[in-house]
Amino acid sequence: MTAYSHLTQAFFKSQLREPIGFFFVIVFSPMLLLILGGIFGNDPQPQFGGRGFVDNMLPGVTIMSILMVGIALVPQNQLMLRSTGALSRLRVTPLKASTYVAADLTVNFVLGFVGAILTLVVGLVVFRVSMPQHLMLLIASLVFGLVTMLAIGYTLAAVYPSVAAANGISNGLLIILIMSSGAFFPTEGLSAGVRTAMACSPVHHITELVRAAWSGTSLPMVSMLVLIGFTAVFGLLSTVLFRWDKTA
């Protein structure tokens, strides 16, 4: 087996030994959908334009695993490896930095993608939500959004000073990004200033792509360009700012 394969397997096993992170990335979104759907049902409602509660919520809940990976899981895991000296020990081995990054990206990408797909499956199977109009575009939108959030996550990991800081700041960022996504409440009644602020949120644009693919409308080019910009900028920042240890 290659070094990449060994390291990828090791990272997957380490995630399984951390049940809290695994729960929030894989289990939380499908479970939240089951709970909310069980409470409110999915009967057509006038406030949702004749759609059901789950029909309206599913696109937003689907991207929560992606958000969790980028904002919480990646920074916390990277800070843990750095603070324990694990990254420093890897640095002095023959292992290439690109191999480490590729393995870590693979694990986080798979976890975020699996969590999103499981949520989607729960909505389709349990609550009989209509199939997305453009399934492949929906999957592509999830992949695109996940790549963007991973770039942001690795940048946050590089600038956070400690695991405790990562935990505290991540919780605040999660609340802000969820509230600014526009996925969980109608935005039509909000002021122009609030809508402008929401347009600065990457999660808002991920939501726009997912909704467009779901409903069959044309993909919003503005959202695509914004996410490309976020990915390029934070991808570059994460590369430049990456640290193997506390002082690097």
Tab-separated table of C-alpha atoms in Angstrom:
chain	number	residue	atom	x	y	z
A	1	MET	CA	0.000	0.000	0.000
A	2	THR	CA	1.126	3.568	-0.677
A	3	ALA	CA	1.827	6.146	2.021
A	4	TYR	CA	-1.321	7.977	0.919
A	5	SER	CA	-3.467	4.855	1.448
A	6	HIS	CA	-1.957	4.124	4.863
A	7	LEU	CA	-2.378	7.691	6.022
A	8	THR	CA	-5.936	7.942	4.719
A	9	GLN	CA	-6.909	4.773	6.581
A	10	ALA	CA	-5.249	6.072	9.746
A	11	PHE	CA	-7.149	9.371	9.526
A	12	PHE	CA	-10.453	7.565	8.975
A	13	LYS	CA	-9.817	5.382	12.017
A	14	SER	CA	-8.914	8.417	14.117
A	15	GLN	CA	-12.230	10.032	13.148
A	16	LEU	CA	-14.095	6.931	14.269
A	17	ARG	CA	-12.359	7.207	17.636
A	18	GLU	CA	-13.710	10.749	18.005
A	19	PRO	CA	-17.469	10.073	18.273
A	20	ILE	CA	-18.483	13.694	18.854
A	21	GLY	CA	-17.000	15.016	15.616
A	22	PHE	CA	-18.229	11.981	13.703
A	23	PHE	CA	-21.725	12.467	15.116
A	24	PHE	CA	-22.024	16.120	14.111
A	25	VAL	CA	-20.728	15.552	10.590
A	26	ILE	CA	-22.460	12.273	9.694
A	27	VAL	CA	-25.422	11.816	12.046
A	28	PHE	CA	-26.569	15.271	13.145
A	29	SER	CA	-28.073	16.520	9.860
A	30	PRO	CA	-30.120	13.362	9.082
A	31	MET	CA	-31.235	13.156	12.722
A	32	LEU	CA	-32.254	16.830	12.743
A	33	LEU	CA	-34.296	16.281	9.609
A	34	LEU	CA	-35.997	13.230	11.155
A	35	ILE	CA	-36.858	15.166	14.324
A	36	LEU	CA	-38.156	18.277	12.555
A	37	GLY	CA	-40.022	16.221	9.974
A	38	GLY	CA	-41.567	14.097	12.725
A	39	ILE	CA	-42.764	17.214	14.536
A	40	PHE	CA	-44.011	19.322	11.621
A	41	GLY	CA	-44.705	16.679	8.975
A	42	ASN	CA	-44.525	17.379	5.267
A	43	ASP	CA	-48.079	18.283	4.348
A	44	PRO	CA	-48.406	21.181	1.863
A	45	GLN	CA	-48.433	24.538	3.610
A	46	PRO	CA	-49.442	27.912	2.116
A	47	GLN	CA	-46.516	29.718	3.756
A	48	PHE	CA	-44.157	27.445	1.828
A	49	GLY	CA	-45.882	27.999	-1.498
A	50	GLY	CA	-47.855	24.764	-1.327
A	51	ARG	CA	-44.808	22.730	-0.386
A	52	GLY	CA	-44.307	20.822	2.826
A	53	PHE	CA	-42.054	21.741	5.740
A	54	VAL	CA	-39.440	19.135	4.848
A	55	ASP	CA	-39.583	20.117	1.166
A	56	ASN	CA	-38.684	23.642	2.210
A	57	MET	CA	-36.016	22.710	4.775
A	58	LEU	CA	-34.221	19.853	3.029
A	59	PRO	CA	-31.864	21.914	0.809
A	60	GLY	CA	-30.665	23.878	3.838
A	61	VAL	CA	-30.315	20.902	6.164
A	62	THR	CA	-28.435	18.986	3.459
A	63	ILE	CA	-25.558	21.475	3.483
A	64	MET	CA	-25.144	21.444	7.268
A	65	SER	CA	-22.662	18.561	7.141
A	66	ILE	CA	-20.583	20.537	4.661
A	67	LEU	CA	-20.663	23.536	6.987
A	68	MET	CA	-19.712	21.425	10.019
A	69	VAL	CA	-16.680	19.961	8.250
A	70	GLY	CA	-15.265	23.284	7.106
A	71	ILE	CA	-15.962	25.430	10.139
A	72	ALA	CA	-15.566	22.953	13.002
A	73	LEU	CA	-14.037	19.574	12.138
A	74	VAL	CA	-11.061	20.647	10.018
A	75	PRO	CA	-9.806	23.458	12.311
A	76	GLN	CA	-10.244	21.418	15.479
A	77	ASN	CA	-8.479	18.339	14.088
A	78	GLN	CA	-5.611	20.376	12.657
A	79	LEU	CA	-5.146	22.277	15.920
A	80	MET	CA	-5.200	19.011	17.867
A	81	LEU	CA	-2.508	17.474	15.657
A	82	ARG	CA	-0.419	20.627	15.900
A	83	SER	CA	-0.760	21.049	19.663
A	84	THR	CA	0.169	17.418	20.387
A	85	GLY	CA	3.232	17.608	18.149
A	86	ALA	CA	1.905	15.006	15.715
A	87	LEU	CA	2.406	17.307	12.735
A	88	SER	CA	5.962	18.092	13.807
A	89	ARG	CA	6.760	14.382	13.983
A	90	LEU	CA	5.269	13.827	10.540
A	91	ARG	CA	7.404	16.655	9.198
A	92	VAL	CA	10.695	14.895	10.033
A	93	THR	CA	9.632	11.643	8.324
A	94	PRO	CA	10.120	10.943	4.596
A	95	LEU	CA	6.399	11.648	4.142
A	96	LYS	CA	5.774	14.377	1.595
A	97	ALA	CA	3.660	17.333	2.685
A	98	SER	CA	1.465	16.844	-0.397
A	99	THR	CA	0.716	13.260	0.693
A	100	TYR	CA	-0.390	14.411	4.130
A	101	VAL	CA	-2.591	17.155	2.694
A	102	ALA	CA	-4.131	14.806	0.106
A	103	ALA	CA	-4.978	12.186	2.733
A	104	ASP	CA	-6.457	14.713	5.148
A	105	LEU	CA	-8.483	16.369	2.373
A	106	THR	CA	-9.797	12.991	1.253
A	107	VAL	CA	-11.041	12.040	4.706
A	108	ASN	CA	-12.725	15.369	5.380
A	109	PHE	CA	-14.238	15.508	1.898
A	110	VAL	CA	-15.708	12.007	2.202
A	111	LEU	CA	-17.136	12.685	5.663
A	112	GLY	CA	-18.813	15.916	4.580
A	113	PHE	CA	-20.156	14.400	1.381
A	114	VAL	CA	-21.510	11.290	3.090
A	115	GLY	CA	-23.296	13.414	5.702
A	116	ALA	CA	-24.944	15.522	2.988
A	117	ILE	CA	-25.997	12.503	0.931
A	118	LEU	CA	-27.420	10.687	3.970
A	119	THR	CA	-29.544	13.747	4.751
A	120	LEU	CA	-30.754	13.835	1.165
A	121	VAL	CA	-31.631	10.137	1.261
A	122	VAL	CA	-33.596	10.559	4.518
A	123	GLY	CA	-35.672	13.314	2.940
A	124	LEU	CA	-36.350	11.327	-0.232
A	125	VAL	CA	-37.083	7.979	1.395
A	126	VAL	CA	-38.662	8.838	4.751
A	127	PHE	CA	-40.597	11.988	3.864
A	128	ARG	CA	-41.191	11.304	0.147
A	129	VAL	CA	-39.676	14.608	-0.930
A	130	SER	CA	-39.735	14.997	-4.703
A	131	MET	CA	-36.520	14.114	-6.495
A	132	PRO	CA	-34.316	17.073	-7.440
A	133	GLN	CA	-34.910	18.279	-10.971
A	134	HIS	CA	-31.192	18.096	-11.764
A	135	LEU	CA	-29.649	15.444	-9.514
A	136	MET	CA	-26.177	15.598	-11.033
A	137	LEU	CA	-26.119	19.392	-10.763
A	138	LEU	CA	-27.210	19.058	-7.141
A	139	ILE	CA	-24.331	16.680	-6.428
A	140	ALA	CA	-21.938	19.002	-8.275
A	141	SER	CA	-23.206	21.936	-6.186
A	142	LEU	CA	-22.590	19.981	-2.975
A	143	VAL	CA	-19.080	19.072	-4.131
A	144	PHE	CA	-18.375	22.679	-5.111
A	145	GLY	CA	-19.639	23.949	-1.767
A	146	LEU	CA	-17.647	21.329	0.127
A	147	VAL	CA	-14.413	22.307	-1.615
A	148	THR	CA	-15.064	25.950	-0.725
A	149	MET	CA	-15.709	25.157	2.934
A	150	LEU	CA	-12.592	22.966	3.133
A	151	ALA	CA	-10.469	25.846	1.828
A	152	ILE	CA	-11.979	28.100	4.502
A	153	GLY	CA	-11.509	25.424	7.165
A	154	TYR	CA	-7.792	24.965	6.516
A	155	THR	CA	-7.289	28.725	6.591
A	156	LEU	CA	-9.050	28.945	9.951
A	157	ALA	CA	-6.863	26.097	11.224
A	158	ALA	CA	-3.772	28.087	10.276
A	159	VAL	CA	-4.795	31.255	12.134
A	160	TYR	CA	-6.478	29.879	15.260
A	161	PRO	CA	-4.045	29.956	18.201
A	162	SER	CA	-5.370	26.915	20.081
A	163	VAL	CA	-7.930	24.116	20.181
A	164	ALA	CA	-9.953	26.029	22.777
A	165	ALA	CA	-10.081	29.061	20.491
A	166	ALA	CA	-11.124	26.867	17.571
A	167	ASN	CA	-13.979	25.384	19.602
A	168	GLY	CA	-15.297	28.728	20.801
A	169	ILE	CA	-14.964	30.693	17.570
A	170	SER	CA	-16.299	27.824	15.464
A	171	ASN	CA	-19.532	27.747	17.445
A	172	GLY	CA	-20.074	31.453	16.858
A	173	LEU	CA	-19.228	31.196	13.167
A	174	LEU	CA	-21.599	28.275	12.715
A	175	ILE	CA	-24.492	30.296	14.132
A	176	ILE	CA	-23.670	33.325	11.966
A	177	LEU	CA	-23.310	31.284	8.769
A	178	ILE	CA	-26.484	29.271	9.402
A	179	MET	CA	-28.454	32.450	10.062
A	180	SER	CA	-27.008	34.169	6.979
A	181	SER	CA	-27.540	31.211	4.654
A	182	GLY	CA	-31.180	32.033	3.927
A	183	ALA	CA	-31.908	28.323	4.067
A	184	PHE	CA	-34.070	28.215	7.163
A	185	PHE	CA	-36.347	31.253	6.949
A	186	PRO	CA	-37.757	33.434	4.159
A	187	THR	CA	-35.565	36.387	3.227
A	188	GLU	CA	-38.131	38.424	1.299
A	189	GLY	CA	-39.153	40.468	4.346
A	190	LEU	CA	-35.605	41.332	5.376
A	191	SER	CA	-34.154	44.774	4.819
A	192	ALA	CA	-31.882	45.480	1.874
A	193	GLY	CA	-28.919	45.892	4.217
A	194	VAL	CA	-29.426	42.478	5.784
A	195	ARG	CA	-29.787	40.827	2.378
A	196	THR	CA	-26.589	42.538	1.241
A	197	ALA	CA	-24.765	41.209	4.297
A	198	MET	CA	-26.109	37.724	3.622
A	199	ALA	CA	-24.738	37.922	0.081
A	200	CYS	CA	-21.242	38.025	1.620
A	201	SER	CA	-21.737	34.595	3.189
A	202	PRO	CA	-20.360	31.604	1.240
A	203	VAL	CA	-23.040	29.386	2.765
A	204	HIS	CA	-25.723	31.645	1.289
A	205	HIS	CA	-24.323	31.039	-2.190
A	206	ILE	CA	-23.985	27.285	-1.609
A	207	THR	CA	-27.660	27.301	-0.630
A	208	GLU	CA	-28.558	29.224	-3.791
A	209	LEU	CA	-26.774	26.649	-5.976
A	210	VAL	CA	-28.429	23.718	-4.194
A	211	ARG	CA	-31.891	25.271	-4.458
A	212	ALA	CA	-31.440	26.059	-8.157
A	213	ALA	CA	-30.354	22.502	-8.929
A	214	TRP	CA	-33.241	21.167	-6.848
A	215	SER	CA	-35.930	23.280	-8.475
A	216	GLY	CA	-34.555	23.023	-12.001
A	217	THR	CA	-33.971	26.745	-12.441
A	218	SER	CA	-30.808	28.083	-14.055
A	219	LEU	CA	-27.757	28.092	-11.806
A	220	PRO	CA	-27.034	31.560	-10.383
A	221	MET	CA	-23.814	32.721	-12.014
A	222	VAL	CA	-23.164	35.267	-9.267
A	223	SER	CA	-23.142	32.513	-6.643
A	224	MET	CA	-20.793	30.390	-8.755
A	225	LEU	CA	-18.369	33.289	-9.209
A	226	VAL	CA	-18.482	34.186	-5.517
A	227	LEU	CA	-17.692	30.595	-4.505
A	228	ILE	CA	-14.868	30.387	-7.047
A	229	GLY	CA	-13.452	33.552	-5.503
A	230	PHE	CA	-13.779	32.208	-1.952
A	231	THR	CA	-12.125	28.933	-2.946
A	232	ALA	CA	-9.224	30.628	-4.727
A	233	VAL	CA	-8.540	33.171	-1.989
A	234	PHE	CA	-8.844	30.813	0.971
A	235	GLY	CA	-7.094	27.993	-0.863
A	236	LEU	CA	-4.108	30.294	-1.383
A	237	LEU	CA	-4.248	31.565	2.195
A	238	SER	CA	-4.389	28.050	3.640
A	239	THR	CA	-1.302	27.099	1.617
A	240	VAL	CA	0.694	30.191	2.592
A	241	LEU	CA	-0.296	30.147	6.265
A	242	PHE	CA	-0.040	26.378	6.898
A	243	ARG	CA	2.004	25.558	10.005
A	244	TRP	CA	3.488	22.236	11.088
A	245	ASP	CA	3.859	23.328	14.701
A	246	LYS	CA	2.979	26.162	17.059
A	247	THR	CA	5.930	28.320	16.100
A	248	ALA	CA	6.315	27.590	12.370
